[in-house]
Short mmCIF file of C-alpha atoms in Angstrom, two decimals:
data_model
loop_
_atom_site.label_atom_id
_atom_site.label_comp_id
_atom_site.label_asym_id
_atom_site.label_seq_id
_atom_site.Cartn_x
_atom_site.Cartn_y
_atom_site.Cartn_z
CA UNK M 186 -1.82 -6.10 -42.37
CA UNK M 187 -0.94 -2.51 -41.56
CA UNK M 188 2.53 -1.18 -42.36
CA UNK M 189 5.28 -1.60 -39.78
CA UNK M 190 6.00 1.59 -37.85
CA UNK M 191 9.53 2.24 -36.64
CA UNK M 192 9.76 3.13 -32.93
CA UNK M 193 12.62 4.06 -30.63
CA UNK M 194 11.51 3.06 -27.11
CA UNK M 195 8.16 1.35 -26.54
CA UNK M 196 6.69 0.80 -23.06
CA UNK M 197 3.90 -1.69 -22.44
CA UNK M 198 1.75 -0.66 -19.47
CA UNK M 199 1.06 2.77 -18.00
CA UNK M 200 1.21 1.82 -14.32
CA UNK M 201 3.84 3.08 -11.85
CA UNK M 202 6.73 1.35 -13.59
CA UNK M 203 5.57 2.18 -17.11
CA UNK M 204 4.65 5.84 -16.93
CA UNK M 205 7.70 6.70 -14.80
CA UNK M 206 9.93 4.84 -17.26
CA UNK M 207 8.31 6.86 -20.05
CA UNK M 208 9.08 10.14 -18.31
CA UNK M 209 12.69 9.23 -17.58
CA UNK M 210 13.29 7.83 -21.06
CA UNK M 211 11.94 11.04 -22.60
CA UNK M 212 14.10 13.15 -20.28
CA UNK M 213 17.13 11.18 -21.52
CA UNK M 214 16.34 11.92 -25.15
CA UNK M 215 14.47 8.81 -26.20
CA UNK M 216 11.39 9.01 -28.41
CA UNK M 217 8.80 7.13 -26.37
CA UNK M 218 5.60 5.29 -27.28
CA UNK M 219 3.46 4.12 -24.33
CA UNK M 220 0.96 1.30 -24.95
CA UNK M 221 -1.89 0.92 -22.44
CA UNK M 222 -5.01 -1.26 -22.78
CA UNK M 223 -7.06 0.68 -20.20
CA UNK M 224 -8.87 3.92 -20.96
CA UNK M 225 -7.01 5.64 -18.12
CA UNK M 226 -3.35 5.88 -17.21
CA UNK M 227 -1.75 5.09 -13.86
CA UNK M 228 -2.30 1.35 -13.66
CA UNK M 229 -3.87 -0.67 -10.85
CA UNK M 230 -2.19 1.31 -8.08
CA UNK M 231 -3.57 4.67 -9.10
CA UNK M 232 -6.96 3.58 -10.41
CA UNK M 233 -8.08 0.63 -8.27
CA UNK M 234 -5.32 -0.04 -5.76
CA UNK M 235 -3.03 1.75 -3.36
CA UNK M 236 -4.29 5.30 -3.97
CA UNK M 237 -8.08 4.80 -3.69
CA UNK M 238 -7.56 2.41 -0.77
CA UNK M 239 -5.75 5.17 1.14
CA UNK M 240 -8.69 7.45 0.44
CA UNK M 241 -11.08 4.95 2.07
CA UNK M 242 -8.68 4.50 4.98
CA UNK M 243 -8.63 8.27 5.50
CA UNK M 244 -12.43 8.44 5.34
CA UNK M 245 -12.62 5.73 8.00
CA UNK M 246 -10.26 7.61 10.30
CA UNK M 247 -12.29 10.79 9.88
CA UNK M 248 -15.51 8.96 10.73
CA UNK M 249 -13.98 7.42 13.85
CA UNK M 250 -12.77 10.82 15.01
CA UNK M 251 -16.16 12.37 14.34
CA UNK M 252 -17.95 9.66 16.29
CA UNK M 253 -15.85 9.92 19.43
CA UNK M 254 -13.79 12.89 20.55
CA UNK M 255 -14.32 12.22 24.26
CA UNK M 256 -10.59 11.63 24.81
CA UNK M 257 -10.08 15.31 24.00
CA UNK M 258 -13.14 16.47 25.95
CA UNK M 259 -15.14 16.89 22.76
CA UNK M 260 -18.79 15.83 22.68
CA UNK M 261 -20.44 15.25 19.29
CA UNK M 262 -23.82 14.11 18.06
CA UNK M 263 -23.99 10.83 16.23
CA UNK M 264 -21.89 10.95 13.06
CA UNK M 265 -23.21 9.22 9.94
CA UNK M 266 -21.65 8.49 6.58
CA UNK M 267 -23.09 8.99 3.11
CA UNK M 268 -21.01 6.31 1.41
CA UNK M 269 -22.08 7.32 -2.09
CA UNK M 270 -20.56 10.74 -1.46
CA UNK M 271 -17.46 9.08 -0.02
CA UNK M 272 -17.07 6.97 -3.13
CA UNK M 273 -17.67 9.99 -5.37
CA UNK M 274 -14.99 11.97 -3.49
CA UNK M 275 -12.57 9.05 -3.75
CA UNK M 276 -13.12 8.78 -7.51
CA UNK M 277 -13.44 12.39 -8.67
CA UNK M 278 -11.25 14.27 -6.19
CA UNK M 279 -8.53 11.67 -5.75
CA UNK M 280 -8.33 9.05 -8.52
CA UNK M 281 -9.51 11.17 -11.47
CA UNK M 282 -7.31 14.06 -10.41
CA UNK M 283 -4.21 11.87 -10.21
CA UNK M 284 -4.86 10.00 -13.47
CA UNK M 285 -5.40 13.33 -15.23
CA UNK M 286 -2.06 14.39 -13.82
CA UNK M 287 -0.35 11.37 -15.39
CA UNK M 288 -2.01 12.16 -18.73
CA UNK M 289 -0.70 15.72 -18.50
CA UNK M 290 2.81 14.45 -17.72
CA UNK M 291 2.78 12.26 -20.83
CA UNK M 292 1.83 15.27 -22.93
CA UNK M 293 4.49 17.41 -21.24
CA UNK M 294 7.19 14.85 -22.02
CA UNK M 295 5.96 14.28 -25.60
CA UNK M 296 5.13 10.63 -24.99
CA UNK M 297 2.95 9.10 -27.70
CA UNK M 298 0.16 7.17 -25.93
CA UNK M 299 -1.44 4.29 -27.85
CA UNK M 300 -4.54 2.54 -26.52
CA UNK M 301 -4.56 -1.19 -27.16
CA UNK M 302 -3.34 -4.66 -26.19
CA UNK M 303 0.25 -5.57 -26.97
CA UNK M 304 1.51 -8.94 -28.26
CA UNK M 305 5.11 -9.67 -29.21
CA UNK M 306 5.78 -10.98 -32.70
CA UNK M 307 9.53 -11.26 -32.16
CA UNK M 308 12.38 -9.73 -30.15
CA UNK M 309 12.03 -6.53 -32.17
CA UNK M 310 8.39 -6.38 -33.24
CA UNK M 311 5.13 -5.80 -31.38
CA UNK M 312 1.51 -5.94 -32.51
CA UNK M 313 -0.96 -3.59 -30.81
CA UNK M 314 -4.62 -4.49 -31.25
CA UNK M 315 -7.70 -2.51 -30.23
CA UNK M 316 -9.26 -3.61 -26.94
CA UNK M 317 -12.64 -5.29 -26.87
CA UNK M 318 -14.35 -8.43 -28.14
CA UNK M 319 -13.47 -7.86 -31.81
CA UNK M 320 -9.80 -7.18 -31.31
CA UNK M 321 -8.49 -10.32 -33.05
CA UNK M 322 -11.16 -10.72 -35.75
CA UNK M 323 -9.25 -8.97 -38.53
CA UNK M 324 -5.59 -8.66 -39.51
CA UNK M 325 -6.42 -5.29 -41.02
CA UNK M 326 -6.86 -3.69 -37.61
CA UNK M 327 -4.18 -2.73 -35.15
CA UNK M 328 -0.62 -1.51 -35.51
CA UNK M 329 2.73 -3.24 -35.82
CA UNK M 330 5.75 -1.58 -34.22
CA UNK M 331 9.39 -2.36 -34.84
CA UNK M 332 11.32 -1.06 -31.84
CA UNK M 333 14.89 -0.43 -30.76
CA UNK M 334 14.05 -1.16 -27.12
CA UNK M 335 10.94 -2.07 -25.17
CA UNK M 336 10.11 -2.04 -21.46
CA UNK M 337 7.46 -4.47 -20.24
CA UNK M 338 5.48 -2.98 -17.34
CA UNK M 339 2.20 -4.85 -17.77
CA UNK M 340 1.49 -5.27 -14.06
CA UNK M 341 -0.47 -8.04 -12.35
CA UNK M 342 -3.99 -9.26 -11.58
CA UNK M 343 -5.71 -10.72 -8.49
CA UNK M 344 -5.60 -14.46 -7.90
CA UNK M 345 -9.00 -16.16 -8.02
CA UNK M 346 -9.24 -19.25 -5.81
CA UNK M 347 -11.55 -22.27 -6.26
CA UNK M 348 -15.03 -21.73 -4.87
CA UNK M 349 -14.72 -17.95 -4.98
CA UNK M 350 -15.35 -16.77 -8.52
CA UNK M 351 -15.26 -13.00 -8.74
CA UNK M 352 -18.89 -12.21 -9.38
CA UNK M 353 -21.83 -10.76 -7.49
CA UNK M 354 -21.02 -10.53 -3.80
CA UNK M 355 -17.62 -12.19 -4.08
CA UNK M 356 -15.17 -9.48 -5.13
CA UNK M 357 -11.47 -8.89 -5.57
CA UNK M 358 -9.73 -5.81 -4.16
CA UNK M 359 -10.99 -3.69 -7.06
CA UNK M 360 -14.56 -4.62 -6.22
CA UNK M 361 -13.85 -4.16 -2.53
CA UNK M 362 -12.88 -0.56 -3.16
CA UNK M 363 -16.09 0.12 -5.08
CA UNK M 364 -18.81 -1.37 -2.88
CA UNK M 365 -22.10 0.52 -3.19
CA UNK M 366 -22.57 0.64 0.57
CA UNK M 367 -20.68 -0.08 3.78
CA UNK M 368 -21.48 -3.74 4.51
CA UNK M 369 -22.82 -4.68 7.91
CA UNK M 370 -20.92 -7.97 7.66
CA UNK M 371 -17.76 -8.20 5.57
CA UNK M 372 -15.52 -11.25 5.11
CA UNK M 373 -11.95 -10.78 3.92
CA UNK M 374 -10.06 -13.85 2.73
CA UNK M 375 -6.34 -13.18 3.00
CA UNK M 376 -4.67 -11.15 5.73
CA UNK M 377 -1.77 -9.71 3.76
CA UNK M 378 -1.19 -6.04 2.99
CA UNK M 379 -4.36 -5.44 1.00
CA UNK M 380 -6.66 -7.56 3.13
CA UNK M 381 -5.48 -6.03 6.41
CA UNK M 382 -5.62 -2.47 5.10
CA UNK M 383 -9.15 -2.74 3.71
CA UNK M 384 -10.37 -4.77 6.69
CA UNK M 385 -9.27 -1.93 8.95
CA UNK M 386 -10.78 0.69 6.65
CA UNK M 387 -14.22 -0.94 6.52
CA UNK M 388 -14.16 -1.60 10.25
CA UNK M 389 -13.55 2.13 10.77
CA UNK M 390 -16.44 2.87 8.40
CA UNK M 391 -18.78 0.77 10.54
CA UNK M 392 -18.64 -2.78 9.17
CA UNK M 393 -18.13 -5.88 11.26
CA UNK M 394 -15.19 -7.55 9.56
CA UNK M 395 -13.88 -11.12 9.70
CA UNK M 396 -10.42 -11.88 8.29
CA UNK M 397 -9.78 -15.48 7.23
CA UNK M 398 -6.04 -16.11 6.89
CA UNK M 399 -4.42 -19.36 5.80
CA UNK M 400 -1.17 -18.95 7.73
CA UNK M 401 -0.60 -18.59 11.46
CA UNK M 402 -0.79 -14.79 11.41
CA UNK M 403 -1.94 -11.86 9.36
CA UNK M 404 0.86 -9.85 7.73
CA UNK M 405 3.20 -12.85 7.85
CA UNK M 406 6.05 -10.90 6.20
CA UNK M 407 6.44 -8.62 9.23
CA UNK M 408 7.90 -9.32 12.66
CA UNK M 409 5.45 -10.79 15.17
CA UNK M 410 5.79 -8.00 17.74
CA UNK M 411 4.94 -5.45 15.03
CA UNK M 412 1.91 -7.42 13.90
CA UNK M 413 0.77 -7.69 17.53
CA UNK M 414 0.37 -3.88 17.64
CA UNK M 415 -1.87 -3.99 14.56
CA UNK M 416 -3.88 -6.92 15.91
CA UNK M 417 -4.54 -5.03 19.13
CA UNK M 418 -6.09 -2.16 17.17
CA UNK M 419 -8.07 -4.45 14.87
CA UNK M 420 -9.61 -6.20 17.86
CA UNK M 421 -10.46 -2.82 19.35
CA UNK M 422 -12.36 -2.08 16.13
CA UNK M 423 -14.24 -5.37 16.56
CA UNK M 424 -12.47 -7.26 13.74
CA UNK M 425 -12.41 -11.05 14.09
CA UNK M 426 -9.18 -12.66 12.88
CA UNK M 427 -9.26 -16.37 12.11
CA UNK M 428 -5.85 -17.86 11.29
CA UNK M 429 -4.71 -21.25 9.99
CA UNK M 430 -8.01 -21.31 8.12
CA UNK M 431 -8.65 -22.73 4.66
CA UNK M 432 -11.35 -21.04 2.59
CA UNK M 433 -13.47 -23.85 1.13
CA UNK M 434 -16.25 -22.26 -0.87
CA UNK M 435 -19.05 -19.72 -1.14
CA UNK M 436 -22.72 -19.54 -2.05
CA UNK M 437 -24.67 -16.37 -2.60
CA UNK M 438 -28.07 -14.91 -3.36
CA UNK M 439 -29.19 -11.38 -4.16
CA UNK M 440 -28.67 -10.15 -0.60
CA UNK M 441 -25.83 -12.09 0.98
CA UNK M 442 -22.93 -14.51 0.59
CA UNK M 443 -22.09 -17.49 2.79
CA UNK M 444 -18.42 -18.34 3.20
CA UNK M 445 -17.30 -21.76 4.36
CA UNK M 446 -13.84 -22.26 5.85
CA UNK M 447 -12.06 -25.00 7.78
CA UNK M 448 -9.69 -24.90 10.76
CA UNK M 449 -8.03 -28.21 11.68
CA UNK M 450 -10.53 -29.98 9.46
CA UNK M 451 -13.59 -28.50 11.18
CA UNK M 452 -15.78 -26.50 8.83
CA UNK M 453 -17.68 -23.33 9.74
CA UNK M 454 -19.79 -20.90 7.73
CA UNK M 455 -20.13 -17.12 7.95
CA UNK M 456 -22.95 -15.17 6.33
CA UNK M 457 -21.98 -11.71 5.10
CA UNK M 458 -23.04 -8.92 2.78
CA UNK M 459 -19.82 -9.22 0.75
CA UNK M 460 -16.72 -11.40 0.61
CA UNK M 461 -13.44 -9.93 -0.64
CA UNK M 462 -10.62 -12.26 -1.71
CA UNK M 463 -7.09 -10.85 -1.41
CA UNK M 464 -4.73 -13.82 -1.52
CA UNK M 465 -2.13 -12.38 -3.86
CA UNK M 466 -1.57 -11.40 -7.47
CA UNK M 467 -0.17 -12.98 -10.64
CA UNK M 468 2.00 -11.21 -13.24
CA UNK M 469 0.40 -10.25 -16.54
CA UNK M 470 2.80 -12.22 -18.71
CA UNK M 471 0.64 -15.05 -20.10
CA UNK M 472 -0.84 -13.23 -23.09
CA UNK M 473 2.09 -11.09 -24.21
CA UNK M 474 3.45 -13.52 -26.79
CA UNK M 475 6.75 -13.83 -24.94
CA UNK M 476 7.14 -17.32 -26.37
CA UNK M 477 8.11 -15.59 -29.64
CA UNK M 478 11.03 -13.85 -27.92
CA UNK M 479 14.16 -14.85 -26.02
CA UNK M 480 12.62 -13.65 -22.74
CA UNK M 481 12.67 -16.30 -20.00
CA UNK M 482 10.15 -16.72 -17.18
CA UNK M 483 10.56 -18.33 -13.77
CA UNK M 484 8.18 -20.90 -12.25
CA UNK M 485 5.83 -18.12 -11.09
CA UNK M 486 5.48 -16.52 -14.50
CA UNK M 487 7.82 -13.66 -13.59
CA UNK M 488 10.28 -12.32 -16.13
CA UNK M 489 13.93 -13.01 -15.38
CA UNK M 490 15.98 -9.79 -15.39
CA UNK M 491 19.36 -8.52 -14.26
CA UNK M 492 19.84 -5.60 -11.87
CA UNK M 493 19.09 -3.11 -14.65
CA UNK M 494 15.85 -4.78 -15.75
CA UNK M 495 17.41 -6.37 -18.85
CA UNK M 496 15.91 -9.69 -19.98
CA UNK M 497 17.61 -12.44 -21.99
CA UNK M 498 16.67 -10.48 -25.09
CA UNK M 499 18.99 -7.53 -25.76
CA UNK M 500 16.07 -5.33 -26.86
CA UNK M 501 13.58 -6.19 -24.09
CA UNK M 502 13.48 -4.91 -20.51
CA UNK M 503 10.97 -5.48 -17.69
CA UNK M 504 9.96 -3.71 -14.47
CA UNK M 505 7.34 -3.76 -11.74
CA UNK M 506 4.98 -6.60 -10.90
CA UNK M 507 6.18 -8.76 -13.83
CA UNK M 508 9.69 -9.20 -12.35
CA UNK M 509 10.80 -10.91 -9.11
CA UNK M 510 10.61 -9.02 -5.83
CA UNK M 511 7.94 -7.23 -3.86
CA UNK M 512 5.00 -5.93 -5.90
CA UNK M 513 5.32 -2.33 -4.71
CA UNK M 514 4.60 0.83 -6.69
CA UNK M 515 7.70 2.65 -5.43
CA UNK M 516 9.87 -0.33 -6.38
CA UNK M 517 8.37 -0.12 -9.87
CA UNK M 518 9.10 3.64 -9.96
CA UNK M 519 12.77 2.96 -9.26
CA UNK M 520 12.99 0.05 -11.70
CA UNK M 521 11.39 2.12 -14.45
CA UNK M 522 13.99 4.86 -14.01
CA UNK M 523 16.80 2.29 -13.92
CA UNK M 524 15.71 0.56 -17.13
CA UNK M 525 15.20 3.85 -18.97
CA UNK M 526 18.65 4.98 -17.84
CA UNK M 527 20.28 1.71 -18.86
CA UNK M 528 18.79 1.99 -22.35
CA UNK M 529 20.47 5.39 -22.60
CA UNK M 530 23.80 3.92 -21.52
CA UNK M 531 23.69 5.15 -17.94
CA UNK M 532 25.36 3.04 -15.24
CA UNK M 533 22.13 2.56 -13.33
CA UNK M 534 21.28 -0.44 -11.15
CA UNK M 535 18.53 -1.53 -8.80
CA UNK M 536 19.19 -2.02 -5.07
CA UNK M 537 16.32 -4.08 -3.70
CA UNK M 538 17.67 -4.19 -0.11
CA UNK M 539 16.81 -0.55 0.53
CA UNK M 540 13.25 -0.77 -0.83
CA UNK M 541 10.91 0.21 2.02
CA UNK M 542 7.89 -1.98 2.68
CA UNK M 543 4.86 -0.14 4.04
CA UNK M 544 1.49 -1.41 5.21
CA UNK M 545 -1.18 1.24 5.79
CA UNK M 546 -2.73 -0.73 8.61
CA UNK M 547 -3.83 0.95 11.82
CA UNK M 548 -1.25 1.73 13.08
CA UNK M 549 1.02 1.74 10.05
CA UNK M 550 4.06 -0.49 9.55
CA UNK M 551 7.26 0.39 7.70
CA UNK M 552 10.43 -1.64 7.26
CA UNK M 553 13.60 -1.34 5.22
CA UNK M 554 16.71 -3.49 4.94
CA UNK M 555 17.32 -6.62 6.98
CA UNK M 556 15.26 -7.88 9.87
CA UNK M 557 17.24 -9.35 12.77
CA UNK M 558 16.61 -12.90 11.53
CA UNK M 559 17.45 -12.04 7.91
CA UNK M 560 20.72 -10.39 8.93
CA UNK M 561 21.75 -13.45 10.94
CA UNK M 562 20.85 -15.69 8.00
CA UNK M 563 23.31 -13.64 5.94
CA UNK M 564 25.99 -14.22 8.56
CA UNK M 565 25.86 -10.66 9.86
CA UNK M 566 26.26 -10.35 13.63
CA UNK M 567 23.75 -7.76 14.77
CA UNK M 568 22.16 -6.15 17.79
CA UNK M 569 18.84 -4.32 18.05
CA UNK M 570 17.63 -1.17 19.75
CA UNK M 571 13.99 -0.18 20.20
CA UNK M 572 12.23 2.99 21.32
CA UNK M 573 8.47 3.00 22.10
CA UNK M 574 6.09 5.66 20.81
CA UNK M 575 4.75 5.77 24.37
CA UNK M 576 7.83 7.84 25.18
CA UNK M 577 7.20 10.31 22.34
CA UNK M 578 5.30 13.48 23.24
CA UNK M 579 3.82 13.95 19.77
CA UNK M 580 2.43 10.39 19.64
CA UNK M 581 0.94 10.73 23.11
CA UNK M 582 -0.69 14.07 22.20
CA UNK M 583 -2.25 12.35 19.18
CA UNK M 584 -3.59 9.61 21.47
CA UNK M 585 -1.52 7.12 19.44
CA UNK M 586 1.13 5.82 21.84
CA UNK M 587 1.22 2.22 20.56
CA UNK M 588 4.18 0.93 18.60
CA UNK M 589 7.92 1.46 18.36
CA UNK M 590 10.95 2.13 16.17
CA UNK M 591 13.70 -0.49 15.95
CA UNK M 592 17.18 -0.52 14.45
CA UNK M 593 19.12 -3.61 13.45
CA UNK M 594 22.83 -2.71 13.51
CA UNK M 595 26.15 -4.53 13.28
CA UNK M 596 27.62 -5.94 16.48
CA UNK M 597 31.02 -4.30 16.04
CA UNK M 598 32.73 -0.96 16.56
CA UNK M 599 31.08 0.56 13.45
CA UNK M 600 27.47 -0.16 14.49
CA UNK M 601 26.24 0.24 10.91
CA UNK M 602 22.46 0.19 10.58
CA UNK M 603 21.47 -2.64 8.23
CA UNK M 604 17.75 -2.61 8.96
CA UNK M 605 15.09 -0.31 10.37
CA UNK M 606 11.50 -1.00 11.41
CA UNK M 607 8.61 1.10 12.66
CA UNK M 608 5.06 0.39 13.71
CA UNK M 609 3.02 3.33 14.92
CA UNK M 610 1.47 6.64 13.87
CA UNK M 611 2.63 7.89 10.45
CA UNK M 612 5.19 5.08 10.11
CA UNK M 613 4.75 5.39 6.33
CA UNK M 614 6.07 8.94 6.47
CA UNK M 615 9.08 7.79 8.47
CA UNK M 616 9.93 5.17 5.83
CA UNK M 617 11.74 7.69 3.63
CA UNK M 618 14.19 8.67 6.35
CA UNK M 619 14.67 5.04 7.38
CA UNK M 620 15.42 4.14 3.77
CA UNK M 621 18.09 6.87 3.54
CA UNK M 622 19.68 5.60 6.76
CA UNK M 623 19.97 2.04 5.46
CA UNK M 624 20.72 2.93 1.84
CA UNK M 625 23.54 5.32 2.79
CA UNK M 626 25.06 2.87 5.28
CA UNK M 627 24.80 5.24 8.22
CA UNK M 628 25.80 4.07 11.69
CA UNK M 629 23.99 4.71 14.93
CA UNK M 630 26.22 7.67 15.82
CA UNK M 631 25.38 9.39 12.51
CA UNK M 632 21.68 9.18 13.36
CA UNK M 633 22.12 10.04 17.04
CA UNK M 634 23.90 13.25 16.05
CA UNK M 635 21.16 14.24 13.58
CA UNK M 636 18.98 16.71 15.48
CA UNK M 637 15.27 16.02 14.99
CA UNK M 638 12.66 18.73 15.67
CA UNK M 639 10.56 18.47 18.81
CA UNK M 640 7.81 17.40 19.22
CA UNK M 641 7.56 15.24 16.09
CA UNK M 642 6.85 11.61 15.28
CA UNK M 643 10.31 11.24 13.73
CA UNK M 644 12.07 11.83 17.04
CA UNK M 645 11.96 8.11 17.95
CA UNK M 646 14.44 7.56 15.11
CA UNK M 647 17.05 9.63 16.95
CA UNK M 648 15.96 8.17 20.29
CA UNK M 649 16.52 4.63 18.96
CA UNK M 650 20.03 5.59 17.87
CA UNK M 651 20.70 7.02 21.35
CA UNK M 652 19.71 3.67 22.86
CA UNK M 653 22.05 1.84 20.49
CA UNK M 654 24.84 4.21 21.56
CA UNK M 655 24.16 3.36 25.20
CA UNK M 656 22.81 6.80 26.12
CA UNK M 657 18.99 6.60 26.19
CA UNK M 658 17.23 9.89 26.87
CA UNK M 659 13.46 9.53 27.15
CA UNK M 660 13.26 5.95 28.31
#
């Protein structure tokens, strides 16, 4: 076996939580070694997740605009898409550029990057083996690290359900982002964030899409009136949404896949070009050798941590998709910084209440803090105020008047804003300001007195505060 190498801070996984933790740890004076099994850095989000999906969403919007500009008095000839060029642009101009940027950042911050698969030997030792079929055939290969501290940021993987093995024309979200052509018929199983986003993207690109969702609504984590705005646009795109449906199985040949599902016990079958399954993800904790450490897992395979990311082992920390909470890249960013700071003795801590949740549906949804129901469950007496985008000049000029901004604020003299929600054009961009409002504990008067430029899509934030103050302006 190879000699044991002494390491200061080791990070397992180069996704959002891992590479950001590496940067912050280096900035705080730690000598950092980053272990990543993939050939590229950036993790699922950057390589096969949130970033490339936004590229396809953007391409779909562009195609829709090119096909029909009649609202603006613009006549165009029939627009067509060369999907191979679209996929090449997505990969080379977006994904490759961003992953190269992460590689450059690791070099800038003097982070030692090691390619391989990590397995714990104890609370202070890690074995890193080469990836591939022969990785465990010899004890003479690989490296053994003895570390002062380690941050687990190994991410997650898609859930595969019975009857829908990921092969051929049944794909996970990674496969869904890399289809060789725009399908004429596309079935999406699972109407959560990923399923809804990619269903909308492919509908914009010209596919007829059917969403099969097991619960009573797509996007079940968002308020019903917000989801209704998204459903309206999906139906306009021709998307069929089937809820309370159980996916039963699939059969496929070289040209198509047949998907069988049941609603109230009655089975139906849809024939499509591809079927994409997006029913959730599982943490990558099974093969890390955590049983040789003091680290404890919950019933879902997630690593138990405190509000700094510290596990039950004094040397081991964890961030991102492997810990409880929403599996969001920006949450992992924050957790990575917190853990790196805590290792350096900083009084850092995570605040999961102010983490914004964003769905890049059409239109977009953004929320932060408590919903009305969640606030009441916590015993907080609240009121709500809502301003529609139909009253916003910028939204109307963009022909995107659907949606609204809503505040959830305390029913007392302070009127502190404990939650904020938006569904409408560029809601994702608004999420940053909404997060500051909730995170800083601002009240409705603070926001009402903050002058927003006109005409912009952020004006409804101030308008909503005016309504809560009892002095509505443009409604």
